[in-house]
Coordinates of C-alpha atoms and ligand atoms in Angstrom, one line a residue:
X1 CA 112.0 127.5 111.7
X2 CA 115.2 129.1 113.0
X3 CA 117.2 129.6 109.9
X4 CA 120.3 130.3 112.2
X5 CA 120.2 127.0 113.9
X6 CA 119.6 125.5 110.5
X7 CA 122.5 127.1 108.9
X8 CA 124.5 126.4 111.8
X9 CA 123.8 122.6 111.7
X10 CA 124.3 122.4 107.9
X11 CA 127.9 123.9 108.3
X12 CA 128.6 121.3 111.1
X13 CA 127.4 118.2 109.3
X14 CA 130.4 117.6 106.9
X15 CA 132.8 117.7 109.7
X16 CA 130.6 115.4 111.8
X17 CA 130.3 113.1 108.9
X18 CA 134.1 113.1 108.3
X19 CA 134.9 112.5 112.1
X20 CA 132.2 109.6 112.0
X21 CA 134.0 108.2 109.1
X22 CA 137.3 108.6 110.3
X23 CA 136.7 106.8 113.7
X24 CA 134.7 103.8 111.7
X25 CA 137.8 103.4 109.5
X26 CA 140.6 103.6 112.2
X27 CA 138.5 101.8 115.1
X28 CA 135.5 100.3 113.6
X29 CA 136.6 96.7 115.0
X30 CA 137.4 97.6 118.4
X31 CA 135.2 96.8 121.2
X32 CA 133.8 98.9 124.0
X33 CA 131.3 97.5 126.2
X34 CA 130.8 94.5 124.1
X35 CA 129.4 96.3 121.1
X36 CA 131.5 96.8 117.9
X37 CA 131.9 100.4 117.2
X38 CA 130.6 99.8 113.6
X39 CA 127.4 98.6 115.3
X40 CA 127.1 102.2 116.9
X41 CA 127.4 103.9 113.8
X42 CA 125.6 101.3 111.7
X43 CA 122.0 101.1 112.9
X44 CA 122.6 98.5 115.8
X45 CA 122.8 95.9 112.9
X46 CA 123.2 92.4 114.7
X47 CA 123.1 93.3 118.3
X48 CA 121.2 90.7 120.1
X49 CA 119.0 93.1 122.2
X50 CA 115.2 91.6 122.2
X51 CA 113.4 88.5 122.4
X52 CA 111.0 87.7 119.8
X53 CA 109.2 84.5 119.9
X54 CA 106.8 84.7 116.7
X55 CA 109.3 84.0 114.1
X56 CA 113.1 84.0 113.4
X57 CA 115.1 85.0 110.5
X58 CA 118.5 83.2 110.0
X59 CA 120.8 84.7 107.6
X60 CA 120.9 81.6 105.5
X61 CA 117.2 80.0 106.0
X62 CA 115.0 83.1 105.6
X63 CA 111.9 83.3 107.6
X64 CA 111.1 80.6 110.0
X65 CA 107.7 80.8 111.8
X66 CA 107.8 79.0 115.1
X67 CA 110.1 76.3 113.8
X68 CA 108.3 75.9 110.4
X69 CA 110.3 77.5 107.5
X70 CA 108.1 79.9 105.5
X71 CA 108.3 77.7 102.2
X72 CA 106.2 75.1 103.9
X73 CA 103.5 77.3 104.9
X74 CA 102.6 78.7 101.6
X75 CA 99.4 76.8 101.3
X76 CA 98.1 78.2 104.8
X77 CA 95.5 80.9 105.3
X78 CA 96.5 84.1 107.2
X79 CA 94.2 83.2 109.9
X80 CA 96.0 80.1 110.5
X81 CA 99.6 81.8 110.2
X82 CA 98.2 84.2 112.9
X83 CA 97.2 81.3 115.1
X84 CA 100.7 80.1 114.9
X85 CA 102.5 83.1 115.2
X86 CA 100.5 83.7 118.7
X87 CA 100.4 80.3 120.2
X88 CA 103.0 78.1 118.2
X89 CA 100.6 75.7 116.7
X90 CA 98.4 75.7 113.9
X91 CA 94.6 75.6 114.3
X92 CA 92.1 72.4 113.8
X93 CA 89.4 73.3 111.7
X94 CA 87.2 74.3 114.7
X95 CA 89.6 76.5 116.2
X96 CA 90.0 78.0 112.5
X97 CA 86.6 78.6 112.1
X98 CA 85.7 80.1 115.5
X99 CA 88.6 82.8 115.0
X100 CA 87.2 83.4 111.5
X101 CA 83.8 84.1 112.8
X102 CA 85.3 86.2 115.6
X103 CA 87.1 88.4 113.0
X104 CA 83.7 88.9 111.0
X105 CA 82.0 89.8 114.4
X106 CA 84.4 92.4 115.2
X107 CA 84.6 93.9 111.4
X108 CA 82.7 97.2 112.0
X109 CA 84.6 100.0 111.3
X110 CA 83.6 103.3 113.1
X111 CA 82.0 105.7 110.5
X112 CA 84.3 108.7 111.5
X113 CA 87.1 106.6 109.9
X114 CA 85.6 107.0 106.6
X115 CA 85.0 110.8 107.3
X116 CA 88.9 111.3 108.2
X117 CA 89.7 109.4 105.1
X118 CA 87.5 111.7 102.9
X119 CA 88.9 114.5 104.5
X120 CA 92.7 114.0 103.6
X121 CA 94.2 115.5 100.4
X122 CA 93.6 113.7 97.4
X123 CA 97.4 113.3 97.1
X124 CA 98.1 112.1 100.4
X125 CA 100.5 108.5 100.2
X126 CA 97.9 105.6 100.5
X127 CA 100.4 104.8 103.5
X128 CA 99.8 108.1 105.0
X129 CA 96.1 107.4 104.8
X130 CA 96.7 104.0 106.4
X131 CA 98.6 105.1 109.0
X132 CA 96.2 107.9 109.9
X133 CA 93.0 105.7 109.9
X134 CA 94.8 103.4 112.1
X135 CA 95.7 106.0 114.7
X136 CA 92.3 107.9 114.5
X137 CA 90.8 104.7 115.6
X138 CA 92.7 104.9 118.9
X139 CA 89.5 106.1 120.9
X140 CA 88.3 102.6 120.4
X141 CA 91.3 100.9 122.5
X142 CA 90.1 98.3 125.0
X143 CA 93.4 98.5 126.4
X144 CA 93.5 102.2 127.0
X145 CA 90.0 102.1 128.9
X146 CA 91.2 99.2 130.9
X147 CA 94.4 101.0 131.9
X148 CA 92.6 104.1 132.9
X149 CA 90.2 101.8 135.1
X150 CA 93.3 100.4 136.6
X151 CA 94.1 97.1 135.3
X152 CA 96.5 94.9 136.8
X153 CA 99.8 94.2 134.9
X154 CA 99.1 90.4 134.6
X155 CA 95.9 90.9 133.0
X156 CA 96.8 93.7 130.6
X157 CA 97.5 91.2 127.6
X158 CA 93.7 90.5 127.1
X159 CA 92.3 94.3 126.4
X160 CA 95.5 94.4 124.0
X161 CA 94.6 91.1 122.5
X162 CA 91.0 92.7 121.9
X163 CA 92.6 95.4 120.2
X164 CA 94.6 93.7 118.0
X165 CA 91.9 91.2 116.8
X166 CA 89.5 94.2 116.4
X167 CA 92.4 95.9 114.1
X168 CA 93.1 92.8 112.4
X169 CA 89.1 92.5 111.6
X170 CA 89.0 95.9 110.2
X171 CA 91.9 96.8 108.1
X172 CA 91.0 95.0 105.1
X173 CA 87.9 97.2 104.8
X174 CA 90.2 100.5 105.6
X175 CA 92.7 99.4 103.4
X176 CA 90.2 98.6 100.5
X177 CA 88.5 101.7 101.0
X178 CA 91.8 103.8 100.7
X179 CA 92.4 101.8 97.4
X180 CA 89.4 102.6 95.9
X181 CA 89.1 106.1 97.0
X182 CA 92.6 107.2 96.1
X183 CA 92.6 105.5 92.9
X184 CA 88.8 106.5 91.6
X185 CA 87.6 102.8 91.6
X186 CA 84.0 103.7 92.8
X187 CA 82.2 103.4 96.1
X188 CA 83.5 101.0 98.8
X189 CA 82.3 97.1 98.6
X190 CA 80.9 95.7 101.7
X191 CA 82.5 92.9 103.2
X192 CA 81.1 89.4 102.6
X193 CA 80.8 87.2 106.1
X194 CA 81.1 83.9 104.0
X195 CA 84.9 84.8 103.0
X196 CA 88.0 84.1 104.5
X197 CA 90.1 87.3 105.8
X198 CA 92.2 87.5 102.5
X199 CA 89.7 86.4 99.9
X200 CA 87.2 89.0 101.5
X201 CA 90.0 91.8 101.1
X202 CA 90.7 90.7 97.5
X203 CA 86.8 90.9 96.9
X204 CA 86.6 94.6 98.8
X205 CA 89.5 95.7 96.4
X206 CA 87.2 95.4 93.4
X207 CA 89.9 93.2 91.3
X208 CA 88.2 91.0 88.6
X209 CA 88.8 87.4 89.7
X210 CA 86.4 85.1 88.0
X211 CA 88.8 82.0 88.6
X212 CA 89.7 83.0 92.2
X213 CA 93.5 83.3 91.5
X214 CA 93.9 87.0 92.8
X215 CA 92.1 85.7 96.0
X216 CA 94.8 82.9 96.1
X217 CA 97.4 85.6 95.6
X218 CA 96.2 87.8 98.3
X219 CA 96.3 84.6 100.7
X220 CA 99.7 84.0 99.8
X221 CA 100.8 87.7 99.9
X222 CA 99.4 88.0 103.5
X223 CA 101.1 84.6 104.9
X224 CA 104.7 85.8 103.3
X225 CA 104.4 89.2 104.5
X226 CA 102.8 88.1 108.3
X227 CA 106.2 88.7 110.2
X228 CA 109.7 88.6 109.9
X229 CA 111.0 88.5 113.6
X230 CA 111.4 91.5 115.9
X231 CA 114.4 93.3 114.7
X232 CA 113.2 94.8 111.6
X233 CA 112.5 98.8 111.6
X234 CA 108.8 98.4 111.5
X235 CA 108.4 95.5 113.9
X236 CA 111.0 97.1 116.4
X237 CA 109.1 100.5 116.0
X238 CA 106.0 98.4 117.0
X239 CA 107.4 97.1 120.1
X240 CA 109.5 100.1 121.1
X241 CA 105.9 102.3 121.1
X242 CA 104.1 99.4 122.8
X243 CA 106.7 98.8 125.2
X244 CA 105.8 102.4 126.5
X245 CA 102.2 100.8 127.9
X246 CA 101.1 102.5 124.7
X247 CA 98.0 100.5 122.8
X248 CA 98.1 98.7 119.6
X249 CA 96.7 101.6 117.6
X250 CA 99.7 103.9 118.5
X251 CA 102.1 101.4 118.0
X252 CA 100.9 100.3 114.6
X253 CA 100.4 103.5 113.6
X254 CA 104.1 104.2 114.2
X255 CA 105.3 101.0 112.9
X256 CA 103.4 101.6 109.4
X257 CA 105.2 105.0 109.3
X258 CA 108.4 102.9 109.6
X259 CA 107.4 100.6 106.9
X260 CA 106.7 103.5 104.6
X261 CA 110.6 104.1 104.0
X262 CA 112.0 102.9 100.8
X263 CA 114.7 101.0 102.5
X264 CA 111.9 98.8 104.2
X265 CA 108.3 98.2 103.0
X266 CA 108.1 100.8 100.3
X267 CA 110.7 98.9 98.3
X268 CA 107.8 97.0 96.7
X269 CA 106.4 99.9 95.3
X270 CA 109.9 101.3 94.2
X271 CA 110.8 98.0 92.7
X272 CA 107.8 98.2 90.2
X273 CA 108.1 101.8 89.4
X274 CA 111.7 100.9 88.5
X275 CA 110.8 98.2 86.1
X276 CA 108.1 100.3 84.5
X277 CA 110.3 103.1 84.1
X278 CA 113.4 101.0 82.9
X279 CA 110.9 99.8 79.9
X280 CA 109.8 103.3 79.4
X281 CA 113.3 104.6 79.0
X282 CA 114.8 101.9 76.9
X283 CA 111.4 102.2 74.9
X284 CA 110.9 98.3 74.6
X285 CA 111.1 95.0 76.6
X286 CA 114.6 95.3 77.4
X287 CA 117.2 92.6 76.4
X288 CA 119.7 91.1 79.0
X289 CA 122.5 93.4 77.5
X290 CA 120.0 96.6 78.2
X291 CA 118.9 95.7 81.8
X292 CA 122.8 95.2 82.6
X293 CA 123.7 98.7 81.4
X294 CA 120.6 100.4 82.9
X295 CA 121.2 98.8 86.4
X296 CA 124.9 99.3 86.1
X297 CA 124.3 103.0 85.4
X298 CA 122.1 103.2 88.3
X299 CA 124.7 101.6 90.6
X300 CA 127.4 103.8 89.2
X301 CA 125.3 106.9 90.1
X302 CA 125.3 105.5 93.9
X303 CA 121.5 104.4 93.4
X304 CA 119.6 101.5 95.1
X305 CA 118.5 98.2 93.2
X306 CA 115.2 97.8 95.2
X307 CA 114.3 94.6 96.2
X308 CA 117.8 93.4 96.5
X309 CA 119.8 93.0 99.4
X310 CA 119.0 92.7 103.2
X311 CA 120.1 93.7 106.7
X312 CA 119.9 89.9 107.9
X313 CA 119.8 87.6 104.8
X314 CA 122.5 86.3 102.8
X315 CA 120.5 84.2 100.3
X316 CA 117.8 84.6 98.0
X317 CA 114.7 85.3 100.3
X318 CA 112.5 82.2 100.4
X319 CA 109.5 84.6 100.4
X320 CA 110.9 85.8 96.5
X321 CA 111.0 82.3 95.6
X322 CA 107.5 81.5 96.6
X323 CA 106.4 84.5 94.6
X324 CA 108.4 83.3 91.7
X325 CA 106.9 79.7 92.1
X326 CA 103.5 81.3 92.4
X327 CA 104.2 83.5 89.1
X328 CA 105.4 80.7 87.2
X329 CA 102.4 78.5 87.8
X330 CA 100.0 81.3 87.0
X331 CA 101.5 83.8 84.8
X332 CA 104.8 82.5 83.2
X333 CA 104.3 84.6 80.0
X334 CA 103.5 88.1 81.7
X335 CA 105.8 90.7 80.3
X336 CA 106.7 92.1 83.8
X337 CA 107.0 88.9 85.4
X338 CA 109.6 88.0 83.2
X339 CA 111.5 90.9 83.5
X340 CA 111.7 90.2 87.5
X341 CA 113.2 86.9 86.6
X342 CA 115.6 88.6 84.2
X343 CA 116.8 91.4 86.8
X344 CA 117.2 88.0 89.1
X345 CA 119.7 86.7 86.6
X346 CA 121.6 89.8 86.3
X347 CA 121.4 92.3 89.4
X348 CA 123.0 89.8 92.2
X349 CA 126.2 89.7 89.6
X350 CA 126.2 93.5 89.3
X351 CA 126.0 93.8 93.1
X352 CA 128.8 91.3 93.7
X353 CA 131.0 93.0 91.5
X354 CA 130.5 96.3 92.9
X355 CA 131.3 94.9 96.1
X356 CA 129.2 96.9 98.4
X357 CA 125.9 95.0 99.5
X358 CA 126.7 92.3 101.7
X359 CA 123.5 90.6 100.4
X360 CA 123.2 90.8 96.9
X361 CA 120.2 88.6 96.6
X362 CA 116.4 89.5 96.0
X363 CA 114.3 90.1 99.0
X364 CA 110.6 89.7 99.4
X365 CA 109.8 93.1 97.6
X366 CA 111.4 91.9 94.0
X367 CA 108.9 89.8 92.9
X368 CA 105.3 90.7 94.8
X369 CA 104.5 93.9 92.7
X370 CA 104.7 92.3 89.3
X371 CA 101.9 89.6 90.3
X372 CA 99.6 92.6 91.6
X373 CA 100.3 94.3 88.4
X374 CA 99.1 91.4 86.4
X375 CA 95.9 91.0 88.2
X376 CA 95.1 94.4 87.7
X377 CA 96.5 96.2 90.8
X378 CA 98.6 98.5 88.8
X379 CA 98.5 101.5 91.3
X380 CA 102.1 100.7 92.8
X381 CA 101.6 103.5 95.5
X382 CA 99.2 101.1 97.2
X383 CA 101.5 98.1 97.4
X384 CA 103.2 98.9 100.7
X385 CA 99.6 99.0 102.5
X386 CA 99.1 95.5 101.5
X387 CA 102.7 94.9 103.4
X388 CA 101.2 96.8 106.2
X389 CA 97.8 94.8 106.4
X390 CA 99.7 91.4 106.2
X391 CA 102.4 92.7 108.6
X392 CA 99.5 93.7 111.1
X393 CA 99.3 90.0 111.9
X394 CA 102.9 89.9 113.0
X395 CA 102.9 93.0 114.7
X396 CA 99.7 91.9 116.8
X397 CA 101.2 88.6 117.8
X398 CA 104.3 90.1 119.0
X399 CA 103.0 93.1 121.0
X400 CA 100.3 90.6 122.6
X401 CA 103.1 88.4 123.7
X402 CA 105.3 91.1 124.9
X403 CA 102.3 92.4 126.9
X404 CA 101.5 88.9 128.3
X405 CA 105.1 88.6 129.3
X406 CA 105.3 91.9 130.9
X407 CA 108.0 92.8 128.7
X408 CA 110.4 95.8 129.8
X409 CA 110.1 99.5 128.6
X410 CA 112.7 99.5 125.6
X411 CA 115.6 102.0 126.3
X412 CA 118.8 101.3 125.1
X413 CA 121.7 103.9 125.6
X414 CA 123.0 106.1 123.5
X415 CA 126.5 107.7 123.7
X416 CA 128.0 110.5 122.3
X417 CA 130.8 110.7 119.9
X418 CA 133.0 112.3 122.4
X419 CA 132.5 109.3 124.7
X420 CA 133.7 106.9 121.9
X421 CA 136.6 108.8 121.4
X422 CA 137.4 109.0 125.2
X423 CA 137.4 105.3 125.2
X424 CA 139.7 104.7 122.3
X425 CA 142.4 104.1 124.6
X426 CA 144.3 100.7 124.9
X427 CA 143.0 100.0 128.2
X428 CA 139.6 99.7 127.1
X429 CA 140.0 98.4 123.7
X430 CA 139.6 94.6 122.4
X431 CA 139.8 93.9 118.8
X432 CA 137.4 91.0 117.8
X433 CA 137.6 91.1 114.2
X434 CA 140.2 92.3 111.4
X435 CA 138.6 95.5 109.7
X436 CA 138.4 95.1 106.0
X437 CA 141.0 96.9 104.1
Ligands
LIG1 N1 121.5 98.4 95.5 C1 122.5 99.4 95.6 N2 123.4 99.4 96.6 C2 123.0 98.5 97.9 C3 122.1 97.4 98.0 C4 120.9 97.5 96.6 N3 119.9 96.7 96.6 N4 121.8 96.9 98.7 C5 123.0 97.4 99.7 N5 123.7 98.4 98.8 C6 124.6 99.5 99.4 C7 124.3 100.1 100.4 O1 123.6 101.2 100.3 C8 125.5 100.5 101.5 O2 125.9 101.6 100.7 P1 127.0 102.6 101.4 O3 128.0 101.7 102.2 O4 127.4 103.4 100.4 O5 126.0 103.0 102.6 C9 126.6 99.2 101.3 O6 125.6 98.6 99.9 C10 126.2 98.2 102.4 O7 125.0 98.1 102.8 P2 124.5 96.5 103.7 O8 125.1 96.4 104.9 O9 124.6 95.5 102.5 O10 122.9 96.7 103.8 P3 121.9 97.3 104.9 O11 121.9 96.1 105.9 O12 122.8 98.7 105.2 O13 120.6 97.7 104.2 C11 119.0 97.3 102.7 C12 120.0 96.7 104.0 C13 117.9 96.1 102.4 C14 118.3 98.5 103.2 C15 119.8 97.6 101.7 O14 120.3 96.1 101.1 C16 119.2 98.2 100.6 O15 119.0 99.3 100.4 N6 118.4 97.3 99.5 C17 117.3 98.0 98.4 C18 116.0 98.4 99.4 C19 114.9 97.3 99.5 O16 115.0 96.3 98.9 N7 114.7 97.4 100.7 C20 113.8 96.1 101.0 C21 114.2 95.3 102.2 C22 113.3 94.3 102.6 C23 112.1 94.7 103.2 O17 112.2 95.5 104.4 O18 111.0 94.9 102.8

């Protein structure tokens, strides 16, 4: 690494940040080429630049899969949801059985994947292991082979489909292998071809589940996390990578890396870690007053309350509601679950009073960990892998459709700060909103 370069950059950064802040403050509401300057500096938030038909997320509705609100789909199997995401219809019994049989037929994980995982450092994060395992399997890609043989564009979706279904069939084994290896749970457990996808996964994790409630939780978990339209960071990464005619292995590995950030999928791990830490610091199950003070202190220091806020939603995430409903029916007296509900009573008001977060309400990550914790998956570092396994359903549906539609290479335009400044002249500017003072 060049020290001079790093130091030079480091000395420039404060002025660059100041300049950006000043442009946003003085010109953030002005329009340049139909994009608001805030959006250029603000993660392209809200710019409509993609088509994704698998699902949509309304700010006041939450996740809607092919026209059906997620709260109406909580009793379905993840396999049914995948079918719905991809085709717009739920499968009948025969179609479901055929799809489940197909998944079982394709479930053999190449032995070298275990070698790769066994060779990784013991302290690798489970998401690193998961993303690496998927990428390591790239040589299995049917799409890559077909491309090398000169497949025509209109047929490309077929090997893409095969790759995706192969990956969906194999990820429960890969994820459970990671769980058992990383957390010293013993040898891997073989799949059972009689079980549905999520129950098989639950069984392979090795969690004690005499009455089948953990399997039910896994089904719900996979359904709730299956998709969230195309603009979120991991889905977008998936679409960007695959838009280069890259295959599903490359696309999912990249998308999982994006999911692994604390502002996105890692928030489920962070949320449970936060609850346990708060209990430890306070020394007992905290009172409302203690929770309020603890969270206020965190916010005062500029910290994030994981599991709260969203880039699109402006309501309590219906996926949070679904988890709370499940918890209320199955583990109403659980201490950690009760703390999740306690935070729900307290955090939104604190965020509203602070006045920064546009959405003060809980998202999907606020409740899921407490359920997993209760049923024995206490190693919260693993939680984002569960999110990833579920989301591979949506990733798959999205890139199969994108390939089928022959979607274009994703290539938006970046501009320089100099360019923005050069456009800050009256003849270019249209103000479309009042900036907040
Ligand atoms: N706690 C504290 N501050 C928060 C906050 C939270 N939960 N949510 C937003 N804010 C702050 C932001 O950090 C930002 O502060 P600055 O202006 O100082 O940078 C300000 O409020 C405005 O942010 P926003 O426009 O409301 O939110 P964004 O669209 O930029 O980001 C999200 C959305 C989810 C990243 C943000 O709400 C957050 O960081 N939440 C906590 C992490 C989390 O739960 N992520 C999971 C989201 C769901 C998922 O993808 O799995």
